[in-house]
PDB file of C-alpha atoms (C1' of nucleotides) in Angstrom:
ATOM      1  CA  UNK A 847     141.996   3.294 121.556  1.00  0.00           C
ATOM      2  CA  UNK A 848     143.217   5.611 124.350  1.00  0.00           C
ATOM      3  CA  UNK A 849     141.907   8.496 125.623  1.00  0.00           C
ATOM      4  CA  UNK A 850     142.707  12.453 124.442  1.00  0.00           C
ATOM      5  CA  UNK A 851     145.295  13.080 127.091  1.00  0.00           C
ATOM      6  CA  UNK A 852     147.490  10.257 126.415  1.00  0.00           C
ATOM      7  CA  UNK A 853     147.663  10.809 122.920  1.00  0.00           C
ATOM      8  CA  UNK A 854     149.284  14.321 124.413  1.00  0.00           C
ATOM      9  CA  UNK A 855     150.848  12.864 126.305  1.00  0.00           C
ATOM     10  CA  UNK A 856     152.604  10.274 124.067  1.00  0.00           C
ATOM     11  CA  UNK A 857     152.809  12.618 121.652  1.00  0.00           C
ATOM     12  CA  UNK A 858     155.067  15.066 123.886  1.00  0.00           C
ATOM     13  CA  UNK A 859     157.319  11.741 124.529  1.00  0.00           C
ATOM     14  CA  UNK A 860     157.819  10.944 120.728  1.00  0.00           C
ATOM     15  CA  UNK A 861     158.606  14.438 120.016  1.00  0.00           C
ATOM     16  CA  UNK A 862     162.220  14.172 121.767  1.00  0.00           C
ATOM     17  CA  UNK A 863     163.216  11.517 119.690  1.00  0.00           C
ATOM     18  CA  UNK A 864     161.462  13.171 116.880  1.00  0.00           C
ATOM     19  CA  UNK A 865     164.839  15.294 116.365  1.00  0.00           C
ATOM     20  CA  UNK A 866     168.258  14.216 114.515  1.00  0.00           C
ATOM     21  CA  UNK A 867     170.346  15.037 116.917  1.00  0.00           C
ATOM     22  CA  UNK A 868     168.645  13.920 119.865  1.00  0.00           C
ATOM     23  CA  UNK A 869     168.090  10.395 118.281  1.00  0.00           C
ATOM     24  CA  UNK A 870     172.028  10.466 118.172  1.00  0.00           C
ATOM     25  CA  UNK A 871     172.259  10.909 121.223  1.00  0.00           C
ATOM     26  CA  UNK A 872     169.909   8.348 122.210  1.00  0.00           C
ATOM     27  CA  UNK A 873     171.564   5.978 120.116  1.00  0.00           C
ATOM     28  CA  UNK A 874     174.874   6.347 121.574  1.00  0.00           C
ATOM     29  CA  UNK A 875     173.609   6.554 125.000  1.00  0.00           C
ATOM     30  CA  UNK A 876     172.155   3.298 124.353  1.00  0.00           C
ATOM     31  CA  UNK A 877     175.191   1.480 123.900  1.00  0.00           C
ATOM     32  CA  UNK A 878     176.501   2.436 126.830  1.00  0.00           C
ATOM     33  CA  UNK A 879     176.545   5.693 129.257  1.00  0.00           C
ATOM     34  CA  UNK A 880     178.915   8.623 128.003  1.00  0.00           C
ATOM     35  CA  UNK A 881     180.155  11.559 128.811  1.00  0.00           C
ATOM     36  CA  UNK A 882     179.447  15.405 127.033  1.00  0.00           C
ATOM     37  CA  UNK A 883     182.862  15.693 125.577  1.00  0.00           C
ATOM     38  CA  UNK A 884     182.174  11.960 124.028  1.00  0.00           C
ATOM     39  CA  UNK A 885     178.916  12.917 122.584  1.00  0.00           C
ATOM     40  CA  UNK A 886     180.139  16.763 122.065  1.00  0.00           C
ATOM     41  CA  UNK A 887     182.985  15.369 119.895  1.00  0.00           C
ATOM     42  CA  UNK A 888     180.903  12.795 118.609  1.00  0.00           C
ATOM     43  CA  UNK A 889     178.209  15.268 116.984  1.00  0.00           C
ATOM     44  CA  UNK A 890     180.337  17.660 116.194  1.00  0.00           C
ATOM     45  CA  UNK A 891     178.471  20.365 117.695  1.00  0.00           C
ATOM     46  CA  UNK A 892     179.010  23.108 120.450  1.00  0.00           C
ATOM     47  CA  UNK A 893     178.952  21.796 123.532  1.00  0.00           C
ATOM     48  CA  UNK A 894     176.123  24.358 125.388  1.00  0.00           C
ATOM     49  CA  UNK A 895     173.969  22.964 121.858  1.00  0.00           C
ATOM     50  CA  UNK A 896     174.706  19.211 123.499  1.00  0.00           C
ATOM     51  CA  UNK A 897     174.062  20.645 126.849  1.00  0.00           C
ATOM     52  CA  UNK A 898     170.373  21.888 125.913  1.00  0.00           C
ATOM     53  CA  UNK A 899     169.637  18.652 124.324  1.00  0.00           C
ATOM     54  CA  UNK A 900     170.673  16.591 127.001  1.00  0.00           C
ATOM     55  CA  UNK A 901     168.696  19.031 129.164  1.00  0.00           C
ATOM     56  CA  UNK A 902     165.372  18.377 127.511  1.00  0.00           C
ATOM     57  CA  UNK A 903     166.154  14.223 127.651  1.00  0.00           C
ATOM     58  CA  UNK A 904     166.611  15.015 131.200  1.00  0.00           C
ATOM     59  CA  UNK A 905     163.901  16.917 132.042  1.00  0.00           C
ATOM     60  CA  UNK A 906     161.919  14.068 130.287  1.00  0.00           C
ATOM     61  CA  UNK A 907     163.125  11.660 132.781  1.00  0.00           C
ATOM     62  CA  UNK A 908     164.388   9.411 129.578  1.00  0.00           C
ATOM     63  CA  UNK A 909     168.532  10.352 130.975  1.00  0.00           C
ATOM     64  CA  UNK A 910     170.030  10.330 133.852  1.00  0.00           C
ATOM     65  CA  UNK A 911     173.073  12.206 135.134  1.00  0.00           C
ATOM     66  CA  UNK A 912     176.034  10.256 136.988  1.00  0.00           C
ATOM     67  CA  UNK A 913     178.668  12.707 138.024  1.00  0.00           C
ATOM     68  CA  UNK A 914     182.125  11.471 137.829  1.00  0.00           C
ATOM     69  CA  UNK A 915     185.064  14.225 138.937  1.00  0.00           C
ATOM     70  CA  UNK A 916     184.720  17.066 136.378  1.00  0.00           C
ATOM     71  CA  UNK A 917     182.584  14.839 133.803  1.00  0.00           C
ATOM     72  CA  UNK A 918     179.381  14.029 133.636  1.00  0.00           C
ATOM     73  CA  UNK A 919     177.917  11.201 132.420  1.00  0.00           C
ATOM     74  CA  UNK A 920     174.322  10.264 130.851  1.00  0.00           C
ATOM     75  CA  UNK A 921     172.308   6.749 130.943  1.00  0.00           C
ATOM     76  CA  UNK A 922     169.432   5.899 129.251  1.00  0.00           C
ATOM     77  CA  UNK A 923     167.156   4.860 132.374  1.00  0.00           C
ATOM     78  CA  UNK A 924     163.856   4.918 130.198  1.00  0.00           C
ATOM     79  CA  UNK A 925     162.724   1.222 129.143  1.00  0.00           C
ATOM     80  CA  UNK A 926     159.758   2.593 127.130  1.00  0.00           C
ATOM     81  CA  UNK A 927     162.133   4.873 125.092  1.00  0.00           C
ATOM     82  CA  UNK A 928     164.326   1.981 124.663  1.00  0.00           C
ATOM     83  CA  UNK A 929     162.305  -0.307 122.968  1.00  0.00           C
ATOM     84  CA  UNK A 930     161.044   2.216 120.856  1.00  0.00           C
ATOM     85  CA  UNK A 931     164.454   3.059 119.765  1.00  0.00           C
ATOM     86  CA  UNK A 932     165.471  -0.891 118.877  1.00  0.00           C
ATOM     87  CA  UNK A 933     162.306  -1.045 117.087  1.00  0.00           C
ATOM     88  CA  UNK A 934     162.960   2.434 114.712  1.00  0.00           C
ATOM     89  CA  UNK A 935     166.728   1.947 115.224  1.00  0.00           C
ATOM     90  CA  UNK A 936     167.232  -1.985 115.473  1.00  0.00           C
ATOM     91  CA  UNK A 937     169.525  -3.200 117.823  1.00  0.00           C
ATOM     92  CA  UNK A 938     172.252  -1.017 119.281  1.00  0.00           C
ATOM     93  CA  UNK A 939     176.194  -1.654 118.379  1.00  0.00           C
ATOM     94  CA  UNK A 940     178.063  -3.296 120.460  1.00  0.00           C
ATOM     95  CA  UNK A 941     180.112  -0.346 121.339  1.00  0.00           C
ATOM     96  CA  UNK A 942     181.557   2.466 119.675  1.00  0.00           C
ATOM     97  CA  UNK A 943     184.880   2.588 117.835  1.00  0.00           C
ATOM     98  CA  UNK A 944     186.402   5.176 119.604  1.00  0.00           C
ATOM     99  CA  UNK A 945     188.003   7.330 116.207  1.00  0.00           C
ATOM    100  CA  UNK A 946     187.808  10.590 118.206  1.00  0.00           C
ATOM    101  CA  UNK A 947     190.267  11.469 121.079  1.00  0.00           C
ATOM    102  CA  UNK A 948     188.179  12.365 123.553  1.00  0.00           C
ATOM    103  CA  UNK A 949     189.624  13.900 127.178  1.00  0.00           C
ATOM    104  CA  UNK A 950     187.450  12.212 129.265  1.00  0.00           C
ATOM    105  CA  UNK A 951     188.845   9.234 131.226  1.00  0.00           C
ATOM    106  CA  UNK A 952     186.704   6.621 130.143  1.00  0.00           C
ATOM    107  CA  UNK A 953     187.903   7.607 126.556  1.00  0.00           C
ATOM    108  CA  UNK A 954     191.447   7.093 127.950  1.00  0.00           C
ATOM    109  CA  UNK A 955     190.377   3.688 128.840  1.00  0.00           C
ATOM    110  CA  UNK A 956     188.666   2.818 125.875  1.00  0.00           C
ATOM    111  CA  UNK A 957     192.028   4.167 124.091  1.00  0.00           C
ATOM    112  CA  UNK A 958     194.059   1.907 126.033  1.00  0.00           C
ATOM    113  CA  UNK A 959     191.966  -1.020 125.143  1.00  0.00           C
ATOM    114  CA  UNK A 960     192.557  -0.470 121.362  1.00  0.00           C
ATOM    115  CA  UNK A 961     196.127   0.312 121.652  1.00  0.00           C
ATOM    116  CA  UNK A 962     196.517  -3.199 123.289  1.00  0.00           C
TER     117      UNK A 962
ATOM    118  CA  UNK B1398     174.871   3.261 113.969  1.00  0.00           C
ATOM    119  CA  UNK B1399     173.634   5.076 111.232  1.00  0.00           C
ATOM    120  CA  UNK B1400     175.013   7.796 108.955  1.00  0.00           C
ATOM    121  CA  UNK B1401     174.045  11.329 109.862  1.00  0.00           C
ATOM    122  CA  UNK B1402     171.556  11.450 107.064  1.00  0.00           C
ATOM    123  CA  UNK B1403     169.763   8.605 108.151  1.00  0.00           C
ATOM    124  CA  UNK B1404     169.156  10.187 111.990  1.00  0.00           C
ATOM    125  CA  UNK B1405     167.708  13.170 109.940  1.00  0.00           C
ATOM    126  CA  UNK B1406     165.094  11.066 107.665  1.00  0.00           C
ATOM    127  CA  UNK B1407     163.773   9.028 110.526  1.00  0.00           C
ATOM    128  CA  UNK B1408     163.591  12.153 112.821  1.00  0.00           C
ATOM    129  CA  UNK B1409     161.416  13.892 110.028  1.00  0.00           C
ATOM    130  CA  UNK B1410     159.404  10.417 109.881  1.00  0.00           C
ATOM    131  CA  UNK B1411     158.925  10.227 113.762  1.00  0.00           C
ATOM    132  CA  UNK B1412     157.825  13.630 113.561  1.00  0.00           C
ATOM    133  CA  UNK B1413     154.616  12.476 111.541  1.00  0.00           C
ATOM    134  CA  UNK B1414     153.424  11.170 115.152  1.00  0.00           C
ATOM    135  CA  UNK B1415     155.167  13.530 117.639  1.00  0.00           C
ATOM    136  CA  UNK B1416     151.192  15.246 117.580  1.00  0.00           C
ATOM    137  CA  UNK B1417     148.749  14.302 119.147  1.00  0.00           C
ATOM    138  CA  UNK B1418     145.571  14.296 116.427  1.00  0.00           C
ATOM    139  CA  UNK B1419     147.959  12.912 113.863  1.00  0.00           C
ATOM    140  CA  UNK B1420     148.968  10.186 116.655  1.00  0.00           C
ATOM    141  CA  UNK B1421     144.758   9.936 117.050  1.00  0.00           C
ATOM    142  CA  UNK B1422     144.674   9.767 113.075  1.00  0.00           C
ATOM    143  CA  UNK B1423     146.706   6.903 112.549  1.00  0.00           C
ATOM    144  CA  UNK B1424     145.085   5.347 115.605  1.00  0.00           C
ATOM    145  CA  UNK B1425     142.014   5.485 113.796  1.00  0.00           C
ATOM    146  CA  UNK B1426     143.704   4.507 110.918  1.00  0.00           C
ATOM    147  CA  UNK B1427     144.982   1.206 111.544  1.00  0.00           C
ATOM    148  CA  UNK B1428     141.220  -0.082 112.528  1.00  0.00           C
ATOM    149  CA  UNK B1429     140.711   0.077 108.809  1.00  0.00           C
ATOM    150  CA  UNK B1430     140.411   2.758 106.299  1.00  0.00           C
ATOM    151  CA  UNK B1431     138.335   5.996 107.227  1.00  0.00           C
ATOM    152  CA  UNK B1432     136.379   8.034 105.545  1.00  0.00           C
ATOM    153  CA  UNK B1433     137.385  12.103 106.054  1.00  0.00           C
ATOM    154  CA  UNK B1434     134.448  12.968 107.698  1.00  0.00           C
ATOM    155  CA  UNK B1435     134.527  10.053 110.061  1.00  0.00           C
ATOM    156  CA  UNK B1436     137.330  11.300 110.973  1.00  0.00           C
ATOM    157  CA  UNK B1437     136.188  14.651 111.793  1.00  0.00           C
ATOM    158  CA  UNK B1438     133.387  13.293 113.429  1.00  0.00           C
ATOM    159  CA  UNK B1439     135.721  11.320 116.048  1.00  0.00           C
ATOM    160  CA  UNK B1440     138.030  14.237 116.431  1.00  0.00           C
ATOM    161  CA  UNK B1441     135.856  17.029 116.690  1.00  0.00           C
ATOM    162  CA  UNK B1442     137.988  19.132 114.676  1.00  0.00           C
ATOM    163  CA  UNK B1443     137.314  21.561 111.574  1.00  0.00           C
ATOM    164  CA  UNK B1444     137.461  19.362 108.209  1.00  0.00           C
ATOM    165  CA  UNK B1445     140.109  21.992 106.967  1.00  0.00           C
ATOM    166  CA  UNK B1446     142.350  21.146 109.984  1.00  0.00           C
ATOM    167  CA  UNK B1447     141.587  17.048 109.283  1.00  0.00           C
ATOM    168  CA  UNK B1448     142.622  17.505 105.979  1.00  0.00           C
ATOM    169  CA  UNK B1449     145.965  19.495 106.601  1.00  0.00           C
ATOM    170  CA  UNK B1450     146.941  16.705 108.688  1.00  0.00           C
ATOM    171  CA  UNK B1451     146.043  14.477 106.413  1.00  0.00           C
ATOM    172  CA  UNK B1452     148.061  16.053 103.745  1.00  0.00           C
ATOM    173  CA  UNK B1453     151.070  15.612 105.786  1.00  0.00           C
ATOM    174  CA  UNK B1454     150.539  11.720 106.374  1.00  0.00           C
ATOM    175  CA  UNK B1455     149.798  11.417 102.286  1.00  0.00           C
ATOM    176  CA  UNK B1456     152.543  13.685 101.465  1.00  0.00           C
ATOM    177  CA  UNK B1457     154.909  11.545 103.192  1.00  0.00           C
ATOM    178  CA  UNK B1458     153.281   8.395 102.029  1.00  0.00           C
ATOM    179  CA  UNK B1459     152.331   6.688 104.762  1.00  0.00           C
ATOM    180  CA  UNK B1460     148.393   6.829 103.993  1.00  0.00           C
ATOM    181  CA  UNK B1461     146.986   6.617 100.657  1.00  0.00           C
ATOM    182  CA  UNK B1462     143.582   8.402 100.065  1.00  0.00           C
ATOM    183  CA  UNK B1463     141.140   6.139  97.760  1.00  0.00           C
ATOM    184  CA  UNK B1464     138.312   8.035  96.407  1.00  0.00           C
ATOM    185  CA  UNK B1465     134.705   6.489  96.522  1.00  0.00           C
ATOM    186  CA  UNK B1466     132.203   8.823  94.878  1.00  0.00           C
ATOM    187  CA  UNK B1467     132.202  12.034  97.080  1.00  0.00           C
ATOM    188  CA  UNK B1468     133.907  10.368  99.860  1.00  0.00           C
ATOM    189  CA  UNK B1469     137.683   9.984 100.584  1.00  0.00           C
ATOM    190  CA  UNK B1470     138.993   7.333 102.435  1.00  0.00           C
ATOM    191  CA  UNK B1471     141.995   6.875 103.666  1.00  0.00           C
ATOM    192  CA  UNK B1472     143.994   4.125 104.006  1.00  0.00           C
ATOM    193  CA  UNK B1473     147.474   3.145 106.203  1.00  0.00           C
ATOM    194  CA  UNK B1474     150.239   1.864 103.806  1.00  0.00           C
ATOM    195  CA  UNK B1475     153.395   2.514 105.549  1.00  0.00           C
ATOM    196  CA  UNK B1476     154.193  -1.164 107.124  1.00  0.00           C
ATOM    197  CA  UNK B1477     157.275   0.519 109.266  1.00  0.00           C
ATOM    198  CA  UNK B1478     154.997   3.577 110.894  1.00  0.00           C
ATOM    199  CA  UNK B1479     152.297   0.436 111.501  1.00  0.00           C
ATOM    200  CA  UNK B1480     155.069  -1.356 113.341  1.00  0.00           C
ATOM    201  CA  UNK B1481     155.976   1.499 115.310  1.00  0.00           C
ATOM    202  CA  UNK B1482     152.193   2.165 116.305  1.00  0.00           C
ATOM    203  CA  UNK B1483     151.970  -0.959 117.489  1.00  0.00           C
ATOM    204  CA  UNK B1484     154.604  -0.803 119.948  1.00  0.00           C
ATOM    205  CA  UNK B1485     153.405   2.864 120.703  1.00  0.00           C
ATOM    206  CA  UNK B1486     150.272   2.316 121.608  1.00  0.00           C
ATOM    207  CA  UNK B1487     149.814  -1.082 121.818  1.00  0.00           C
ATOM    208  CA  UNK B1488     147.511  -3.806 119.501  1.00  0.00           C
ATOM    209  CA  UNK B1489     144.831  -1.818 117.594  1.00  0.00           C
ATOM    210  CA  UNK B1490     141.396  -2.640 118.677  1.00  0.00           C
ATOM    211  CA  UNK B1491     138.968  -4.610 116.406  1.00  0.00           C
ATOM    212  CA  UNK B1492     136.249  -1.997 115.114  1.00  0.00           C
ATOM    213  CA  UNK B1493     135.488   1.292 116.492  1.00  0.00           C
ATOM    214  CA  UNK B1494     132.102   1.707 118.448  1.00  0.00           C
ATOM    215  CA  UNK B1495     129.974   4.061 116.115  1.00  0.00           C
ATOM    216  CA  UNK B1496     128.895   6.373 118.606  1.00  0.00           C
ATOM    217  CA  UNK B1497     128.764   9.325 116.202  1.00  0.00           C
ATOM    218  CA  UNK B1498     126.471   9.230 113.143  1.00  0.00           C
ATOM    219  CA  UNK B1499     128.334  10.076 110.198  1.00  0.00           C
ATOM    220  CA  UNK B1500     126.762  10.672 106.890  1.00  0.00           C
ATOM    221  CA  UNK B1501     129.282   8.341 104.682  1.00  0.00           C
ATOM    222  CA  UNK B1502     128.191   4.959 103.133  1.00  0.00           C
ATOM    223  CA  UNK B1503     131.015   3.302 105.252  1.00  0.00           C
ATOM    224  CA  UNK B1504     129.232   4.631 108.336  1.00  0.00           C
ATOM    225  CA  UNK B1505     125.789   3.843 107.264  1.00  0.00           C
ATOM    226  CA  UNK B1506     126.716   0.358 107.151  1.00  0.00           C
ATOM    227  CA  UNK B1507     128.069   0.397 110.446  1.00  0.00           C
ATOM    228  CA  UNK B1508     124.542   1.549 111.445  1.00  0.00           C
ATOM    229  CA  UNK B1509     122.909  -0.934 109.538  1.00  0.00           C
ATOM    230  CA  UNK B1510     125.063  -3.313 111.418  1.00  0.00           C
ATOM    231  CA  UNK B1511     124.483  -2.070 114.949  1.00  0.00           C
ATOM    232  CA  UNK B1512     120.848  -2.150 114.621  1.00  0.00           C
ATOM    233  CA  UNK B1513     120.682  -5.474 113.571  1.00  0.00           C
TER     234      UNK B1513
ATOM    235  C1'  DA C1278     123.877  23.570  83.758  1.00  0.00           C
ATOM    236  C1'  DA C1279     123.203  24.894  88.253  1.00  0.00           C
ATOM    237  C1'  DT C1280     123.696  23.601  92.731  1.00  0.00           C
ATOM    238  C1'  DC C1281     125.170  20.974  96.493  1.00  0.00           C
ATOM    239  C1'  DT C1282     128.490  18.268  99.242  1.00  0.00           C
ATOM    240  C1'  DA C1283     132.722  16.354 100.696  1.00  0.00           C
ATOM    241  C1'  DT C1284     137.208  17.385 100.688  1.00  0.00           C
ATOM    242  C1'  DA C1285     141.353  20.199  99.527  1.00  0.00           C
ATOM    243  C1'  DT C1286     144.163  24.220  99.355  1.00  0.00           C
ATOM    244  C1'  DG C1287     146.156  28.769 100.435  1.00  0.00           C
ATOM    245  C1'  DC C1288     147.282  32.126 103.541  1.00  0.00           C
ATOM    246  C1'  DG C1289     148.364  34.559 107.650  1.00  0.00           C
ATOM    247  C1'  DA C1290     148.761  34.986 112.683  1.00  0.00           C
ATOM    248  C1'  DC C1291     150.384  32.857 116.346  1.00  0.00           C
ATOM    249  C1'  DT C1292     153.155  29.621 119.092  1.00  0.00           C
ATOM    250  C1'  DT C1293     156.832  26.543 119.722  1.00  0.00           C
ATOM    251  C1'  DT C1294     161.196  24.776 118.694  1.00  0.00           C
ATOM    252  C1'  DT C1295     165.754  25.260 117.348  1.00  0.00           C
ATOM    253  C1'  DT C1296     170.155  27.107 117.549  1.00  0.00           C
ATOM    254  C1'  DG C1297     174.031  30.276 118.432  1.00  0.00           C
ATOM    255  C1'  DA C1298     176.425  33.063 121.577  1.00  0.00           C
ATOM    256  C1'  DA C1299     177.586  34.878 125.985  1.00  0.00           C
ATOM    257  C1'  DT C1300     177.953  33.842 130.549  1.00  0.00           C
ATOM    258  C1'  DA C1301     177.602  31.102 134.906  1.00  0.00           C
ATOM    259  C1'  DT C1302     178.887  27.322 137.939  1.00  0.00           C
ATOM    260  C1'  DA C1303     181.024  23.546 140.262  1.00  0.00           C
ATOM    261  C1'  DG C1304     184.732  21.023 141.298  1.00  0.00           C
ATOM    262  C1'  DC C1305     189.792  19.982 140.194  1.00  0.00           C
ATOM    263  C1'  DT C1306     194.540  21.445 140.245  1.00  0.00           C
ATOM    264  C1'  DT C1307     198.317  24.152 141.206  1.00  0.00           C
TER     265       DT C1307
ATOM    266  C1'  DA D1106     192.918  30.948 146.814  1.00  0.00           C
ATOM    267  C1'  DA D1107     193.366  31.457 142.000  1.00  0.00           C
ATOM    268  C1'  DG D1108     192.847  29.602 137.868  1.00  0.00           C
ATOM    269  C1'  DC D1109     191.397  25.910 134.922  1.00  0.00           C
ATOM    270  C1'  DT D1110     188.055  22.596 132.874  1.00  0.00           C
ATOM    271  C1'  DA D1111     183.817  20.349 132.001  1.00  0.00           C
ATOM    272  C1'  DT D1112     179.288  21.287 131.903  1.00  0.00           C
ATOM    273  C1'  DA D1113     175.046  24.155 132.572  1.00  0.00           C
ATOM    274  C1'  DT D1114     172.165  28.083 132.024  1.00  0.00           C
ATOM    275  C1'  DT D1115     170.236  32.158 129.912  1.00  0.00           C
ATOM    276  C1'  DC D1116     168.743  34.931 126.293  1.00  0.00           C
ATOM    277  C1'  DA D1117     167.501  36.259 121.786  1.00  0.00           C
ATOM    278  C1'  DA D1118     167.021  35.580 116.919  1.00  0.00           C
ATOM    279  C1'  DA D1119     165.656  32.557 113.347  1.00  0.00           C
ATOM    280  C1'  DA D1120     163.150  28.709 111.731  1.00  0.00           C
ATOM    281  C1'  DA D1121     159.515  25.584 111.866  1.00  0.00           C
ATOM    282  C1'  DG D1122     155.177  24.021 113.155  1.00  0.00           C
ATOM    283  C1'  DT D1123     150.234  24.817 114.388  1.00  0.00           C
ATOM    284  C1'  DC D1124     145.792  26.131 113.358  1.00  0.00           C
ATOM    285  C1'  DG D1125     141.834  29.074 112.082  1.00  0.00           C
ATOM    286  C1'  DC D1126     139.539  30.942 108.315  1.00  0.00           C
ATOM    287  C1'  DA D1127     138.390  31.947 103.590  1.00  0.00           C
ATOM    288  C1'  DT D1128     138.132  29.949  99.418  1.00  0.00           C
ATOM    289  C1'  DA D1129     138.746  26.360  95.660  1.00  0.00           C
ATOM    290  C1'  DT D1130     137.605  22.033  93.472  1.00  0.00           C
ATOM    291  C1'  DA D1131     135.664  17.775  91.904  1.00  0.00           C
ATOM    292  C1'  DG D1132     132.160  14.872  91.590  1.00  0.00           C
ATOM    293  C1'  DA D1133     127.065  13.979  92.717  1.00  0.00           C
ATOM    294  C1'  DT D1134     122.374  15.441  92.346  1.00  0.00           C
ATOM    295  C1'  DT D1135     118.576  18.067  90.826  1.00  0.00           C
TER     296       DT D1135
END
DNA sequence: AATCTATATGCGACTTTTTGAATATAGCTT
DNA sequence: AAGCTATATTCAAAAAGTCGCATATAGATT
C-alpha cells in the first residue's frame, strides 16, 4: 500500500514505457548506448518523431545524452526502468545484428566487426 | 528483441497501469478479491468512474468479476500483470485495514473480525 | 409485481498524447 | 566563412484517453 501521490507518480513513470515505440527504444538502448541515426533507421521513422521520443525519456531522467562529434548518443542510466524492462521484456540481446547501414561511426565499427 | 507487433501488445498492456486509480485498483486487487463498492469506498471515486476502470481491466482480462448476490467482486487473474506489480510496487501487504465501513458481506466480516 | 440496491453502460465535453511537417541549431568540413 | 550533417525544437492537427453525469440493468427484498 502506498500513498495517492506515488501511485501518480508511478503511474507518470510507467506511462513512457507504456508506448510501442518508446519500449523500442528502451529495448535497444538497453543493449547498449546508440546513436539517433541507429535507432532512426532502426524504427523506421522520421527522425524529429525519434527526436520527441527520446526527448520525453530524457526529460524523465530514464536517458542520458553523450555527445560524440556530430552524433549523439543515448544510455539507459535508470536502474528502476531497467528492471522493469527485463521483467516485461526478459533479458536484453546480446547486441544487435547490425542489418541496417547506419552513418554513424560506431555503426562503421560494428560493420567492420562483421565483415571480419 | 521482439517483432514490432509484440512492442505494440505489451505497450497497450502496460498501459492498463500507466494510471494512477487503475495502478490503486490492482493494488487493491492483489490483497484478495474486492467487492465494487469497497472499492469505491477506498478510492473515493463515483461508482460509475470505478466501474469504467474496471471495464478496462475485465475487458482486457486481467480481472475477472464473480458475482455474489448483488455484489460484484473482482478478482486478479492475469499472473504476468501480478508479476509486474510486484516489482512495481513492491510485495502486496497482507489484508487491508478496514477503516471505511462498507455495506458488502465481505466487509461485514471484516468488521466482525476487527471487533473481535 | 413493485421497488430498491449494487453495478454497468452510454454519451459528451474536456484534456492529453501522438504524430507529421517545417524550421532551428550546433558543430564539422571544405 | 559557407555549407553540410546530425539532431533538436516548435507548432498544429488528429487521435486517444479521461471523467462526469444521466440512465440502464439485474438481482434482492418487500
Amino acid at each position: 500500500m502506498i500513498n495517492q501521490t506515488n501511485y501518480e507518480e508511478i503511474a507518470n513513470r510507467i506511462k513512457l514505457l507504456a508506448h510501442p515505440e518508446r519500449l523500442r527504444i528502451l529495448d535497444l538502448l538497453r543493449q547498449e548506448p546508440q546513436c539517433v541515426c541507429h535507432l532512426e533507421a532502426w524504427l523506421g521513422k522520421p527522425q524529429p518523431y525519434i527526436s520527441q521520443q527520446l526527448r520525453l525519456l530524457r526529460e524523465a531522467g530514464i536517458i542520458r545524452d553523450e555527445k560524440d562529434g556530430l552524433n549523439v548518443f543515448y544510455r539507459l542510466v535508470d536502474a528502476e526502468i531497467i528492471a522493469w524492462l527485463e521483467l516485461i521484456l526478459g533479458v536484453p540481446m546480446e547486441r544487435i545484428t547490425p542489418i541496417i547501414i547506419c552513418p554513424c561511426p560506431k555503426c562503421e565499427i560494428t560493420k567492420f566487426l562483421i565483415d571480419k
